[in-house]
PQR file with spaces between the fields and no chain letter, atoms N, CA, C, O and H, PARSE charges and radii, in Angstrom:
ATOM       1  N    MET     1      30.001   13.550  -15.240 -0.4000 1.5000
ATOM       2  CA   MET     1      30.237   12.879  -13.981 -0.0000 2.0000
ATOM       3  C    MET     1      29.010   13.055  -13.094  0.5500 1.7000
ATOM       4  O    MET     1      28.459   14.152  -13.007 -0.5500 1.4000
ATOM       5  N    ALA     2      28.584   11.989  -12.441 -0.4000 1.5000
ATOM       6  CA   ALA     2      27.412   12.014  -11.579 -0.0000 2.0000
ATOM       7  C    ALA     2      27.726   12.731  -10.266  0.5500 1.7000
ATOM       8  O    ALA     2      28.813   12.598   -9.703 -0.5500 1.4000
ATOM       9  H    ALA     2      29.032   11.098  -12.512  0.4000 1.0000
ATOM      10  N    ASP     3      26.748   13.486   -9.804 -0.4000 1.5000
ATOM      11  CA   ASP     3      26.926   14.150   -8.515 -0.0000 2.0000
ATOM      12  C    ASP     3      25.858   13.652   -7.535  0.5500 1.7000
ATOM      13  O    ASP     3      25.088   12.746   -7.851 -0.5500 1.4000
ATOM      14  H    ASP     3      25.865   13.594  -10.262  0.4000 1.0000
ATOM      15  N    ASP     4      25.825   14.252   -6.352 -0.4000 1.5000
ATOM      16  CA   ASP     4      24.900   13.806   -5.308 -0.0000 2.0000
ATOM      17  C    ASP     4      23.440   13.903   -5.750  0.5500 1.7000
ATOM      18  O    ASP     4      22.629   13.053   -5.381 -0.5500 1.4000
ATOM      19  H    ASP     4      26.451   14.988   -6.095  0.4000 1.0000
ATOM      20  N    VAL     5      23.101   14.910   -6.524 -0.4000 1.5000
ATOM      21  CA   VAL     5      21.724   15.070   -6.989 -0.0000 2.0000
ATOM      22  C    VAL     5      21.345   13.914   -7.910  0.5500 1.7000
ATOM      23  O    VAL     5      20.239   13.382   -7.818 -0.5500 1.4000
ATOM      24  H    VAL     5      23.759   15.600   -6.824  0.4000 1.0000
ATOM      25  N    ASP     6      22.255   13.526   -8.793 -0.4000 1.5000
ATOM      26  CA   ASP     6      21.989   12.402   -9.688 -0.0000 2.0000
ATOM      27  C    ASP     6      21.781   11.107   -8.904  0.5500 1.7000
ATOM      28  O    ASP     6      20.876   10.330   -9.210 -0.5500 1.4000
ATOM      29  H    ASP     6      23.154   13.957   -8.867  0.4000 1.0000
ATOM      30  N    PHE     7      22.613   10.881   -7.904 -0.4000 1.5000
ATOM      31  CA   PHE     7      22.473    9.686   -7.072 -0.0000 2.0000
ATOM      32  C    PHE     7      21.141    9.701   -6.312  0.5500 1.7000
ATOM      33  O    PHE     7      20.469    8.676   -6.201 -0.5500 1.4000
ATOM      34  H    PHE     7      23.348   11.512   -7.656  0.4000 1.0000
ATOM      35  N    ALA     8      20.771   10.877   -5.792 -0.4000 1.5000
ATOM      36  CA   ALA     8      19.512   11.000   -5.062 -0.0000 2.0000
ATOM      37  C    ALA     8      18.321   10.745   -5.982  0.5500 1.7000
ATOM      38  O    ALA     8      17.385   10.044   -5.599 -0.5500 1.4000
ATOM      39  H    ALA     8      21.317   11.710   -5.882  0.4000 1.0000
ATOM      40  N    GLU     9      18.344   11.301   -7.182 -0.4000 1.5000
ATOM      41  CA   GLU     9      17.256   11.087   -8.140 -0.0000 2.0000
ATOM      42  C    GLU     9      17.139    9.610   -8.518  0.5500 1.7000
ATOM      43  O    GLU     9      16.032    9.085   -8.638 -0.5500 1.4000
ATOM      44  H    GLU     9      19.105   11.870   -7.494  0.4000 1.0000
ATOM      45  N    GLU    10      18.264    8.950   -8.702 -0.4000 1.5000
ATOM      46  CA   GLU    10      18.255    7.531   -9.043 -0.0000 2.0000
ATOM      47  C    GLU    10      17.654    6.711   -7.901  0.5500 1.7000
ATOM      48  O    GLU    10      16.867    5.794   -8.132 -0.5500 1.4000
ATOM      49  H    GLU    10      19.163    9.377   -8.604  0.4000 1.0000
ATOM      50  N    ARG    11      18.029    7.047   -6.683 -0.4000 1.5000
ATOM      51  CA   ARG    11      17.498    6.323   -5.523 -0.0000 2.0000
ATOM      52  C    ARG    11      15.997    6.531   -5.389  0.5500 1.7000
ATOM      53  O    ARG    11      15.257    5.586   -5.114 -0.5500 1.4000
ATOM      54  H    ARG    11      18.669    7.793   -6.495  0.4000 1.0000
ATOM      55  N    ILE    12      15.548    7.761   -5.583 -0.4000 1.5000
ATOM      56  CA   ILE    12      14.117    8.065   -5.504 -0.0000 2.0000
ATOM      57  C    ILE    12      13.351    7.281   -6.564  0.5500 1.7000
ATOM      58  O    ILE    12      12.294    6.722   -6.270 -0.5500 1.4000
ATOM      59  H    ILE    12      16.149    8.529   -5.807  0.4000 1.0000
ATOM      60  N    GLU    13      13.859    7.234   -7.773 -0.4000 1.5000
ATOM      61  CA   GLU    13      13.215    6.483   -8.854 -0.0000 2.0000
ATOM      62  C    GLU    13      13.116    4.994   -8.515  0.5500 1.7000
ATOM      63  O    GLU    13      12.087    4.367   -8.769 -0.5500 1.4000
ATOM      64  H    GLU    13      14.717    7.689   -8.011  0.4000 1.0000
ATOM      65  N    LYS    14      14.177    4.429   -7.947 -0.4000 1.5000
ATOM      66  CA   LYS    14      14.164    3.017   -7.571 -0.0000 2.0000
ATOM      67  C    LYS    14      13.155    2.759   -6.457  0.5500 1.7000
ATOM      68  O    LYS    14      12.424    1.770   -6.509 -0.5500 1.4000
ATOM      69  H    LYS    14      15.013    4.938   -7.741  0.4000 1.0000
ATOM      70  N    GLU    15      13.104    3.632   -5.449 -0.4000 1.5000
ATOM      71  CA   GLU    15      12.162    3.466   -4.345 -0.0000 2.0000
ATOM      72  C    GLU    15      10.725    3.607   -4.831  0.5500 1.7000
ATOM      73  O    GLU    15       9.845    2.871   -4.384 -0.5500 1.4000
ATOM      74  H    GLU    15      13.698    4.435   -5.406  0.4000 1.0000
ATOM      75  N    LEU    16      10.480    4.541   -5.738 -0.4000 1.5000
ATOM      76  CA   LEU    16       9.140    4.714   -6.284 -0.0000 2.0000
ATOM      77  C    LEU    16       8.721    3.487   -7.083  0.5500 1.7000
ATOM      78  O    LEU    16       7.597    3.005   -6.941 -0.5500 1.4000
ATOM      79  H    LEU    16      11.194    5.139   -6.101  0.4000 1.0000
ATOM      80  N    ALA    17       9.616    2.984   -7.918 -0.4000 1.5000
ATOM      81  CA   ALA    17       9.312    1.785   -8.700 -0.0000 2.0000
ATOM      82  C    ALA    17       9.024    0.601   -7.783  0.5500 1.7000
ATOM      83  O    ALA    17       8.117   -0.185   -8.054 -0.5500 1.4000
ATOM      84  H    ALA    17      10.529    3.375   -8.033  0.4000 1.0000
ATOM      85  N    SER    18       9.778    0.469   -6.715 -0.4000 1.5000
ATOM      86  CA   SER    18       9.566   -0.613   -5.755 -0.0000 2.0000
ATOM      87  C    SER    18       8.217   -0.467   -5.064  0.5500 1.7000
ATOM      88  O    SER    18       7.494   -1.450   -4.903 -0.5500 1.4000
ATOM      89  H    SER    18      10.516    1.108   -6.495  0.4000 1.0000
ATOM      90  N    ALA    19       7.876    0.740   -4.657 -0.4000 1.5000
ATOM      91  CA   ALA    19       6.595    0.980   -3.989 -0.0000 2.0000
ATOM      92  C    ALA    19       5.425    0.699   -4.927  0.5500 1.7000
ATOM      93  O    ALA    19       4.424    0.113   -4.515 -0.5500 1.4000
ATOM      94  H    ALA    19       8.463    1.538   -4.788  0.4000 1.0000
ATOM      95  N    LEU    20       5.546    1.109   -6.169 -0.4000 1.5000
ATOM      96  CA   LEU    20       4.478    0.856   -7.138 -0.0000 2.0000
ATOM      97  C    LEU    20       4.319   -0.634   -7.412  0.5500 1.7000
ATOM      98  O    LEU    20       3.200   -1.118   -7.583 -0.5500 1.4000
ATOM      99  H    LEU    20       6.359    1.585   -6.504  0.4000 1.0000
ATOM     100  N    ALA    21       5.414   -1.354   -7.455 -0.4000 1.5000
ATOM     101  CA   ALA    21       5.349   -2.797   -7.704 -0.0000 2.0000
ATOM     102  C    ALA    21       4.736   -3.538   -6.521  0.5500 1.7000
ATOM     103  O    ALA    21       4.111   -4.581   -6.706 -0.5500 1.4000
ATOM     104  H    ALA    21       6.323   -0.961   -7.317  0.4000 1.0000
ATOM     105  N    ALA    22       4.906   -3.016   -5.317 -0.4000 1.5000
ATOM     106  CA   ALA    22       4.434   -3.694   -4.110 -0.0000 2.0000
ATOM     107  C    ALA    22       2.987   -3.358   -3.758  0.5500 1.7000
ATOM     108  O    ALA    22       2.394   -4.014   -2.902 -0.5500 1.4000
ATOM     109  H    ALA    22       5.415   -2.168   -5.167  0.4000 1.0000
ATOM     110  N    ARG    23       2.416   -2.352   -4.402 -0.4000 1.5000
ATOM     111  CA   ARG    23       1.053   -1.948   -4.039 -0.0000 2.0000
ATOM     112  C    ARG    23       0.037   -3.005   -4.424  0.5500 1.7000
ATOM     113  O    ARG    23       0.251   -3.806   -5.334 -0.5500 1.4000
ATOM     114  H    ARG    23       2.898   -1.818   -5.097  0.4000 1.0000
ATOM     115  N    VAL    24      -1.049   -2.986   -3.721 -0.4000 1.5000
ATOM     116  CA   VAL    24      -2.134   -3.923   -3.976 -0.0000 2.0000
ATOM     117  C    VAL    24      -3.096   -3.281   -4.966  0.5500 1.7000
ATOM     118  O    VAL    24      -3.548   -2.154   -4.766 -0.5500 1.4000
ATOM     119  H    VAL    24      -1.223   -2.335   -2.981  0.4000 1.0000
ATOM     120  N    VAL    25      -3.402   -4.004   -6.029 -0.4000 1.5000
ATOM     121  CA   VAL    25      -4.373   -3.526   -7.005 -0.0000 2.0000
ATOM     122  C    VAL    25      -5.574   -4.462   -6.933  0.5500 1.7000
ATOM     123  O    VAL    25      -5.470   -5.653   -7.227 -0.5500 1.4000
ATOM     124  H    VAL    25      -3.034   -4.920   -6.192  0.4000 1.0000
ATOM     125  N    TYR    26      -6.700   -3.910   -6.542 -0.4000 1.5000
ATOM     126  CA   TYR    26      -7.900   -4.704   -6.381 -0.0000 2.0000
ATOM     127  C    TYR    26      -8.655   -4.802   -7.698  0.5500 1.7000
ATOM     128  O    TYR    26      -8.621   -3.889   -8.523 -0.5500 1.4000
ATOM     129  H    TYR    26      -6.784   -2.943   -6.303  0.4000 1.0000
ATOM     130  N    ALA    27      -9.325   -5.907   -7.874 -0.4000 1.5000
ATOM     131  CA   ALA    27     -10.172   -6.107   -9.039 -0.0000 2.0000
ATOM     132  C    ALA    27     -11.349   -6.972   -8.620  0.5500 1.7000
ATOM     133  O    ALA    27     -11.255   -7.747   -7.669 -0.5500 1.4000
ATOM     134  H    ALA    27      -9.352   -6.649   -7.204  0.4000 1.0000
ATOM     135  N    GLY    28     -12.418   -6.838   -9.310 -0.4000 1.5000
ATOM     136  CA   GLY    28     -13.578   -7.661   -9.017 -0.0000 2.0000
ATOM     137  C    GLY    28     -14.503   -7.021   -8.017  0.5500 1.7000
ATOM     138  O    GLY    28     -14.513   -5.801   -7.854 -0.5500 1.4000
ATOM     139  H    GLY    28     -12.494   -6.208  -10.083  0.4000 1.0000
ATOM     140  N    GLU    29     -15.279   -7.844   -7.347 -0.4000 1.5000
ATOM     141  CA   GLU    29     -16.291   -7.371   -6.412 -0.0000 2.0000
ATOM     142  C    GLU    29     -15.683   -7.121   -5.032  0.5500 1.7000
ATOM     143  O    GLU    29     -14.875   -7.910   -4.541 -0.5500 1.4000
ATOM     144  H    GLU    29     -15.270   -8.836   -7.479  0.4000 1.0000
ATOM     145  N    SER    30     -16.083   -6.022   -4.424 -0.4000 1.5000
ATOM     146  CA   SER    30     -15.622   -5.691   -3.080 -0.0000 2.0000
ATOM     147  C    SER    30     -16.239   -6.634   -2.047  0.5500 1.7000
ATOM     148  O    SER    30     -17.380   -7.075   -2.183 -0.5500 1.4000
ATOM     149  H    SER    30     -16.739   -5.381   -4.823  0.4000 1.0000
ATOM     150  N    ALA    31     -15.465   -6.925   -1.029 -0.4000 1.5000
ATOM     151  CA   ALA    31     -15.974   -7.727    0.087 -0.0000 2.0000
ATOM     152  C    ALA    31     -16.754   -6.825    1.035  0.5500 1.7000
ATOM     153  O    ALA    31     -16.503   -5.622    1.102 -0.5500 1.4000
ATOM     154  H    ALA    31     -14.537   -6.567   -0.918  0.4000 1.0000
ATOM     155  N    TYR    32     -17.682   -7.397    1.755 -0.4000 1.5000
ATOM     156  CA   TYR    32     -18.435   -6.658    2.766 -0.0000 2.0000
ATOM     157  C    TYR    32     -17.757   -6.762    4.125  0.5500 1.7000
ATOM     158  O    TYR    32     -17.936   -5.902    4.988 -0.5500 1.4000
ATOM     159  H    TYR    32     -17.885   -8.374    1.701  0.4000 1.0000
ATOM     160  N    GLU    33     -16.983   -7.813    4.305 -0.4000 1.5000
ATOM     161  CA   GLU    33     -16.326   -8.055    5.580 -0.0000 2.0000
ATOM     162  C    GLU    33     -14.869   -8.428    5.329  0.5500 1.7000
ATOM     163  O    GLU    33     -14.562   -9.199    4.420 -0.5500 1.4000
ATOM     164  H    GLU    33     -16.837   -8.511    3.604  0.4000 1.0000
ATOM     165  N    CYS    34     -13.974   -7.871    6.147 -0.4000 1.5000
ATOM     166  CA   CYS    34     -12.552   -8.167    6.067 -0.0000 2.0000
ATOM     167  C    CYS    34     -12.275   -9.551    6.644  0.5500 1.7000
ATOM     168  O    CYS    34     -13.094  -10.101    7.380 -0.5500 1.4000
ATOM     169  H    CYS    34     -14.223   -7.245    6.885  0.4000 1.0000
ATOM     170  N    GLU    35     -11.145  -10.091    6.313 -0.4000 1.5000
ATOM     171  CA   GLU    35     -10.717  -11.385    6.851 -0.0000 2.0000
ATOM     172  C    GLU    35     -10.646  -11.368    8.381  0.5500 1.7000
ATOM     173  O    GLU    35     -10.841  -12.396    9.030 -0.5500 1.4000
ATOM     174  H    GLU    35     -10.480   -9.644    5.715  0.4000 1.0000
ATOM     175  N    CYS    36     -10.363  -10.181    8.953 -0.4000 1.5000
ATOM     176  CA   CYS    36     -10.265  -10.059   10.412 -0.0000 2.0000
ATOM     177  C    CYS    36     -11.630  -10.028   11.085  0.5500 1.7000
ATOM     178  O    CYS    36     -11.721  -10.121   12.309 -0.5500 1.4000
ATOM     179  H    CYS    36     -10.205   -9.346    8.426  0.4000 1.0000
ATOM     180  N    GLY    37     -12.690   -9.897   10.295 -0.4000 1.5000
ATOM     181  CA   GLY    37     -14.034   -9.874   10.848 -0.0000 2.0000
ATOM     182  C    GLY    37     -14.679   -8.503   10.870  0.5500 1.7000
ATOM     183  O    GLY    37     -15.881   -8.393   11.108 -0.5500 1.4000
ATOM     184  H    GLY    37     -12.616   -9.821    9.300  0.4000 1.0000
ATOM     185  N    GLU    38     -13.905   -7.455   10.625 -0.4000 1.5000
ATOM     186  CA   GLU    38     -14.450   -6.098   10.612 -0.0000 2.0000
ATOM     187  C    GLU    38     -15.261   -5.873    9.339  0.5500 1.7000
ATOM     188  O    GLU    38     -14.927   -6.405    8.280 -0.5500 1.4000
ATOM     189  H    GLU    38     -12.928   -7.544   10.431  0.4000 1.0000
ATOM     190  N    VAL    39     -16.317   -5.090    9.448 -0.4000 1.5000
ATOM     191  CA   VAL    39     -17.121   -4.713    8.293 -0.0000 2.0000
ATOM     192  C    VAL    39     -16.354   -3.655    7.502  0.5500 1.7000
ATOM     193  O    VAL    39     -15.801   -2.720    8.082 -0.5500 1.4000
ATOM     194  H    VAL    39     -16.588   -4.658   10.308  0.4000 1.0000
ATOM     195  N    ILE    40     -16.321   -3.802    6.191 -0.4000 1.5000
ATOM     196  CA   ILE    40     -15.681   -2.813    5.317 -0.0000 2.0000
ATOM     197  C    ILE    40     -16.737   -1.756    5.006  0.5500 1.7000
ATOM     198  O    ILE    40     -17.805   -2.067    4.480 -0.5500 1.4000
ATOM     199  H    ILE    40     -16.770   -4.561    5.720  0.4000 1.0000
ATOM     200  N    SER    41     -16.428   -0.513    5.334 -0.4000 1.5000
ATOM     201  CA   SER    41     -17.414    0.562    5.182 -0.0000 2.0000
ATOM     202  C    SER    41     -17.812    0.753    3.719  0.5500 1.7000
ATOM     203  O    SER    41     -17.043    0.472    2.800 -0.5500 1.4000
ATOM     204  H    SER    41     -15.560   -0.260    5.761  0.4000 1.0000
ATOM     205  N    GLU    42     -19.031    1.237    3.537 -0.4000 1.5000
ATOM     206  CA   GLU    42     -19.533    1.490    2.187 -0.0000 2.0000
ATOM     207  C    GLU    42     -18.668    2.530    1.478  0.5500 1.7000
ATOM     208  O    GLU    42     -18.431    2.436    0.273 -0.5500 1.4000
ATOM     209  H    GLU    42     -19.656    1.466    4.284  0.4000 1.0000
ATOM     210  N    GLY    43     -18.197    3.531    2.241 -0.4000 1.5000
ATOM     211  CA   GLY    43     -17.333    4.553    1.659 -0.0000 2.0000
ATOM     212  C    GLY    43     -16.042    3.960    1.103  0.5500 1.7000
ATOM     213  O    GLY    43     -15.609    4.320    0.008 -0.5500 1.4000
ATOM     214  H    GLY    43     -18.389    3.608    3.219  0.4000 1.0000
ATOM     215  N    ARG    44     -15.436    3.060    1.853 -0.4000 1.5000
ATOM     216  CA   ARG    44     -14.202    2.404    1.380 -0.0000 2.0000
ATOM     217  C    ARG    44     -14.499    1.508    0.187  0.5500 1.7000
ATOM     218  O    ARG    44     -13.723    1.455   -0.767 -0.5500 1.4000
ATOM     219  H    ARG    44     -15.788    2.768    2.743  0.4000 1.0000
ATOM     220  N    ARG    45     -15.621    0.807    0.242 -0.4000 1.5000
ATOM     221  CA   ARG    45     -15.997   -0.081   -0.862 -0.0000 2.0000
ATOM     222  C    ARG    45     -16.221    0.724   -2.145  0.5500 1.7000
ATOM     223  O    ARG    45     -15.893    0.260   -3.237 -0.5500 1.4000
ATOM     224  H    ARG    45     -16.252    0.850    1.017  0.4000 1.0000
ATOM     225  N    ALA    46     -16.780    1.931   -2.007 -0.4000 1.5000
ATOM     226  CA   ALA    46     -17.018    2.784   -3.173 -0.0000 2.0000
ATOM     227  C    ALA    46     -15.723    3.409   -3.684  0.5500 1.7000
ATOM     228  O    ALA    46     -15.528    3.555   -4.891 -0.5500 1.4000
ATOM     229  H    ALA    46     -17.046    2.307   -1.120  0.4000 1.0000
ATOM     230  N    ALA    47     -14.845    3.775   -2.759 -0.4000 1.5000
ATOM     231  CA   ALA    47     -13.597    4.442   -3.139 -0.0000 2.0000
ATOM     232  C    ALA    47     -12.566    3.490   -3.727  0.5500 1.7000
ATOM     233  O    ALA    47     -11.747    3.887   -4.556 -0.5500 1.4000
ATOM     234  H    ALA    47     -15.003    3.657   -1.779  0.4000 1.0000
ATOM     235  N    VAL    48     -12.607    2.219   -3.293 -0.4000 1.5000
ATOM     236  CA   VAL    48     -11.612    1.233   -3.728 -0.0000 2.0000
ATOM     237  C    VAL    48     -12.350    0.013   -4.287  0.5500 1.7000
ATOM     238  O    VAL    48     -12.544   -0.972   -3.574 -0.5500 1.4000
ATOM     239  H    VAL    48     -13.271    1.896   -2.619  0.4000 1.0000
ATOM     240  N    PRO    49     -12.758    0.074   -5.551 -0.5600 1.5000
ATOM     241  CA   PRO    49     -13.481   -1.057   -6.132  0.2800 2.0000
ATOM     242  C    PRO    49     -12.678   -2.357   -6.031  0.5500 1.7000
ATOM     243  O    PRO    49     -11.498   -2.397   -6.378 -0.5500 1.4000
ATOM     244  N    GLY    50     -13.323   -3.398   -5.559 -0.4000 1.5000
ATOM     245  CA   GLY    50     -12.663   -4.692   -5.417 -0.0000 2.0000
ATOM     246  C    GLY    50     -11.928   -4.876   -4.106  0.5500 1.7000
ATOM     247  O    GLY    50     -11.225   -5.870   -3.926 -0.5500 1.4000
ATOM     248  H    GLY    50     -14.282   -3.365   -5.276  0.4000 1.0000
ATOM     249  N    VAL    51     -12.077   -3.930   -3.184 -0.4000 1.5000
ATOM     250  CA   VAL    51     -11.357   -3.990   -1.911 -0.0000 2.0000
ATOM     251  C    VAL    51     -11.729   -5.265   -1.144  0.5500 1.7000
ATOM     252  O    VAL    51     -12.877   -5.708   -1.173 -0.5500 1.4000
ATOM     253  H    VAL    51     -12.648   -3.122   -3.330  0.4000 1.0000
ATOM     254  N    GLN    52     -10.755   -5.833   -0.472 -0.4000 1.5000
ATOM     255  CA   GLN    52     -10.963   -7.076    0.267 -0.0000 2.0000
ATOM     256  C    GLN    52     -10.614   -6.956    1.746  0.5500 1.7000
ATOM     257  O    GLN    52     -10.824   -7.902    2.505 -0.5500 1.4000
ATOM     258  H    GLN    52      -9.822   -5.473   -0.448  0.4000 1.0000
ATOM     259  N    ASP    53     -10.080   -5.798    2.170 -0.4000 1.5000
ATOM     260  CA   ASP    53      -9.680   -5.658    3.565 -0.0000 2.0000
ATOM     261  C    ASP    53     -10.089   -4.308    4.142  0.5500 1.7000
ATOM     262  O    ASP    53     -10.259   -3.331    3.411 -0.5500 1.4000
ATOM     263  H    ASP    53      -9.910   -5.030    1.553  0.4000 1.0000
ATOM     264  N    CYS    54     -10.245   -4.268    5.460 -0.4000 1.5000
ATOM     265  CA   CYS    54     -10.600   -3.029    6.146 -0.0000 2.0000
ATOM     266  C    CYS    54      -9.386   -2.099    6.150  0.5500 1.7000
ATOM     267  O    CYS    54      -8.274   -2.512    5.823 -0.5500 1.4000
ATOM     268  H    CYS    54     -10.107   -5.061    6.053  0.4000 1.0000
ATOM     269  N    ILE    55      -9.613   -0.861    6.518 -0.4000 1.5000
ATOM     270  CA   ILE    55      -8.534    0.126    6.501 -0.0000 2.0000
ATOM     271  C    ILE    55      -7.423   -0.245    7.482  0.5500 1.7000
ATOM     272  O    ILE    55      -6.248   -0.019    7.193 -0.5500 1.4000
ATOM     273  H    ILE    55     -10.517   -0.525    6.784  0.4000 1.0000
ATOM     274  N    THR    56      -7.776   -0.807    8.629 -0.4000 1.5000
ATOM     275  CA   THR    56      -6.765   -1.194    9.626 -0.0000 2.0000
ATOM     276  C    THR    56      -5.840   -2.264    9.057  0.5500 1.7000
ATOM     277  O    THR    56      -4.619   -2.157    9.180 -0.5500 1.4000
ATOM     278  H    THR    56      -8.731   -0.990    8.863  0.4000 1.0000
ATOM     279  N    CYS    57      -6.406   -3.285    8.442 -0.4000 1.5000
ATOM     280  CA   CYS    57      -5.587   -4.353    7.859 -0.0000 2.0000
ATOM     281  C    CYS    57      -4.778   -3.846    6.664  0.5500 1.7000
ATOM     282  O    CYS    57      -3.639   -4.266    6.462 -0.5500 1.4000
ATOM     283  H    CYS    57      -7.397   -3.372    8.342  0.4000 1.0000
ATOM     284  N    ALA    58      -5.361   -2.947    5.877 -0.4000 1.5000
ATOM     285  CA   ALA    58      -4.643   -2.382    4.734 -0.0000 2.0000
ATOM     286  C    ALA    58      -3.443   -1.566    5.203  0.5500 1.7000
ATOM     287  O    ALA    58      -2.362   -1.658    4.623 -0.5500 1.4000
ATOM     288  H    ALA    58      -6.286   -2.606    6.041  0.4000 1.0000
ATOM     289  N    GLU    59      -3.632   -0.771    6.249 -0.4000 1.5000
ATOM     290  CA   GLU    59      -2.522    0.022    6.788 -0.0000 2.0000
ATOM     291  C    GLU    59      -1.436   -0.883    7.359  0.5500 1.7000
ATOM     292  O    GLU    59      -0.247   -0.629    7.163 -0.5500 1.4000
ATOM     293  H    GLU    59      -4.511   -0.696    6.720  0.4000 1.0000
ATOM     294  N    ARG    60      -1.839   -1.934    8.062 -0.4000 1.5000
ATOM     295  CA   ARG    60      -0.878   -2.884    8.635 -0.0000 2.0000
ATOM     296  C    ARG    60      -0.055   -3.537    7.516  0.5500 1.7000
ATOM     297  O    ARG    60       1.163   -3.668    7.635 -0.5500 1.4000
ATOM     298  H    ARG    60      -2.805   -2.140    8.221  0.4000 1.0000
ATOM     299  N    ALA    61      -0.716   -3.938    6.445 -0.4000 1.5000
ATOM     300  CA   ALA    61      -0.020   -4.567    5.322 -0.0000 2.0000
ATOM     301  C    ALA    61       0.944   -3.590    4.657  0.5500 1.7000
ATOM     302  O    ALA    61       2.046   -3.975    4.266 -0.5500 1.4000
ATOM     303  H    ALA    61      -1.706   -3.831    6.348  0.4000 1.0000
ATOM     304  N    ALA    62       0.537   -2.333    4.528 -0.4000 1.5000
ATOM     305  CA   ALA    62       1.408   -1.327    3.914 -0.0000 2.0000
ATOM     306  C    ALA    62       2.659   -1.100    4.760  0.5500 1.7000
ATOM     307  O    ALA    62       3.754   -0.943    4.221 -0.5500 1.4000
ATOM     308  H    ALA    62      -0.358   -2.021    4.846  0.4000 1.0000
ATOM     309  N    LEU    63       2.499   -1.083    6.075 -0.4000 1.5000
ATOM     310  CA   LEU    63       3.653   -0.922    6.957 -0.0000 2.0000
ATOM     311  C    LEU    63       4.594   -2.118    6.866  0.5500 1.7000
ATOM     312  O    LEU    63       5.813   -1.956    6.903 -0.5500 1.4000
ATOM     313  H    LEU    63       1.609   -1.211    6.513  0.4000 1.0000
ATOM     314  N    GLN    64       4.029   -3.316    6.749 -0.4000 1.5000
ATOM     315  CA   GLN    64       4.851   -4.516    6.627 -0.0000 2.0000
ATOM     316  C    GLN    64       5.668   -4.489    5.339  0.5500 1.7000
ATOM     317  O    GLN    64       6.827   -4.904    5.328 -0.5500 1.4000
ATOM     318  H    GLN    64       3.039   -3.448    6.719  0.4000 1.0000
ATOM     319  N    VAL    65       5.071   -4.007    4.267 -0.4000 1.5000
ATOM     320  CA   VAL    65       5.789   -3.905    2.992 -0.0000 2.0000
ATOM     321  C    VAL    65       6.985   -2.974    3.151  0.5500 1.7000
ATOM     322  O    VAL    65       8.048   -3.203    2.573 -0.5500 1.4000
ATOM     323  H    VAL    65       4.129   -3.671    4.277  0.4000 1.0000
ATOM     324  N    ARG    66       6.795   -1.910    3.950 -0.4000 1.5000
ATOM     325  CA   ARG    66       7.874   -0.936    4.164 -0.0000 2.0000
ATOM     326  C    ARG    66       8.877   -1.417    5.209  0.5500 1.7000
ATOM     327  O    ARG    66       9.912   -0.783    5.414 -0.5500 1.4000
ATOM     328  H    ARG    66       5.932   -1.723    4.420  0.4000 1.0000
ATOM     329  N    GLY    67       8.577   -2.526    5.865 -0.4000 1.5000
ATOM     330  CA   GLY    67       9.494   -3.046    6.882 -0.0000 2.0000
ATOM     331  C    GLY    67       9.336   -2.403    8.241  0.5500 1.7000
ATOM     332  O    GLY    67      10.229   -2.498    9.082 -0.5500 1.4000
ATOM     333  H    GLY    67       7.736   -3.041    5.699  0.4000 1.0000
ATOM     334  N    VAL    68       8.198   -1.743    8.468 -0.4000 1.5000
ATOM     335  CA   VAL    68       7.938   -1.096    9.745 -0.0000 2.0000
ATOM     336  C    VAL    68       7.203   -2.075   10.653  0.5500 1.7000
ATOM     337  O    VAL    68       6.214   -2.686   10.250 -0.5500 1.4000
ATOM     338  H    VAL    68       7.472   -1.666    7.784  0.4000 1.0000
ATOM     339  N    ARG    69       7.686   -2.215   11.863 -0.4000 1.5000
ATOM     340  CA   ARG    69       7.028   -3.099   12.832 -0.0000 2.0000
ATOM     341  C    ARG    69       6.290   -2.267   13.843  0.5500 1.7000
ATOM     342  O    ARG    69       6.782   -1.244   14.319 -0.5500 1.4000
ATOM     343  H    ARG    69       8.490   -1.718   12.190  0.4000 1.0000
ATOM     344  N    ARG    70       5.091   -2.730   14.163 -0.4000 1.5000
ATOM     345  CA   ARG    70       4.304   -2.040   15.186 -0.0000 2.0000
ATOM     346  C    ARG    70       4.189   -2.958   16.392  0.5500 1.7000
ATOM     347  O    ARG    70       3.959   -4.161   16.268 -0.5500 1.4000
ATOM     348  H    ARG    70       4.692   -3.561   13.776  0.4000 1.0000
ATOM     349  N    GLY    71       4.358   -2.344   17.584 -0.4000 1.5000
ATOM     350  CA   GLY    71       4.333   -3.017   18.865 -0.0000 2.0000
ATOM     351  C    GLY    71       3.341   -4.075   18.978  0.5500 1.7000
ATOM     352  O    GLY    71       3.235   -4.713   20.025 -0.5500 1.4000
ATOM     353  H    GLY    71       4.544   -1.367   17.685  0.4000 1.0000
């Protein structure tokens, strides 16, 4: 019989699978400038090959995926 721990583990697994499916996977050449006009730093370009957005836009997109609204 399933108990609370089993239900919690199942929920965690589902949330993790959902988060992994929603993540952005970059490929190809990194952009030098984000769509918003900000320059993408060399450090970010080196750390995230194929990156297309600045850290601010990436964070905003991640919050939107989670359903969090910012003022």
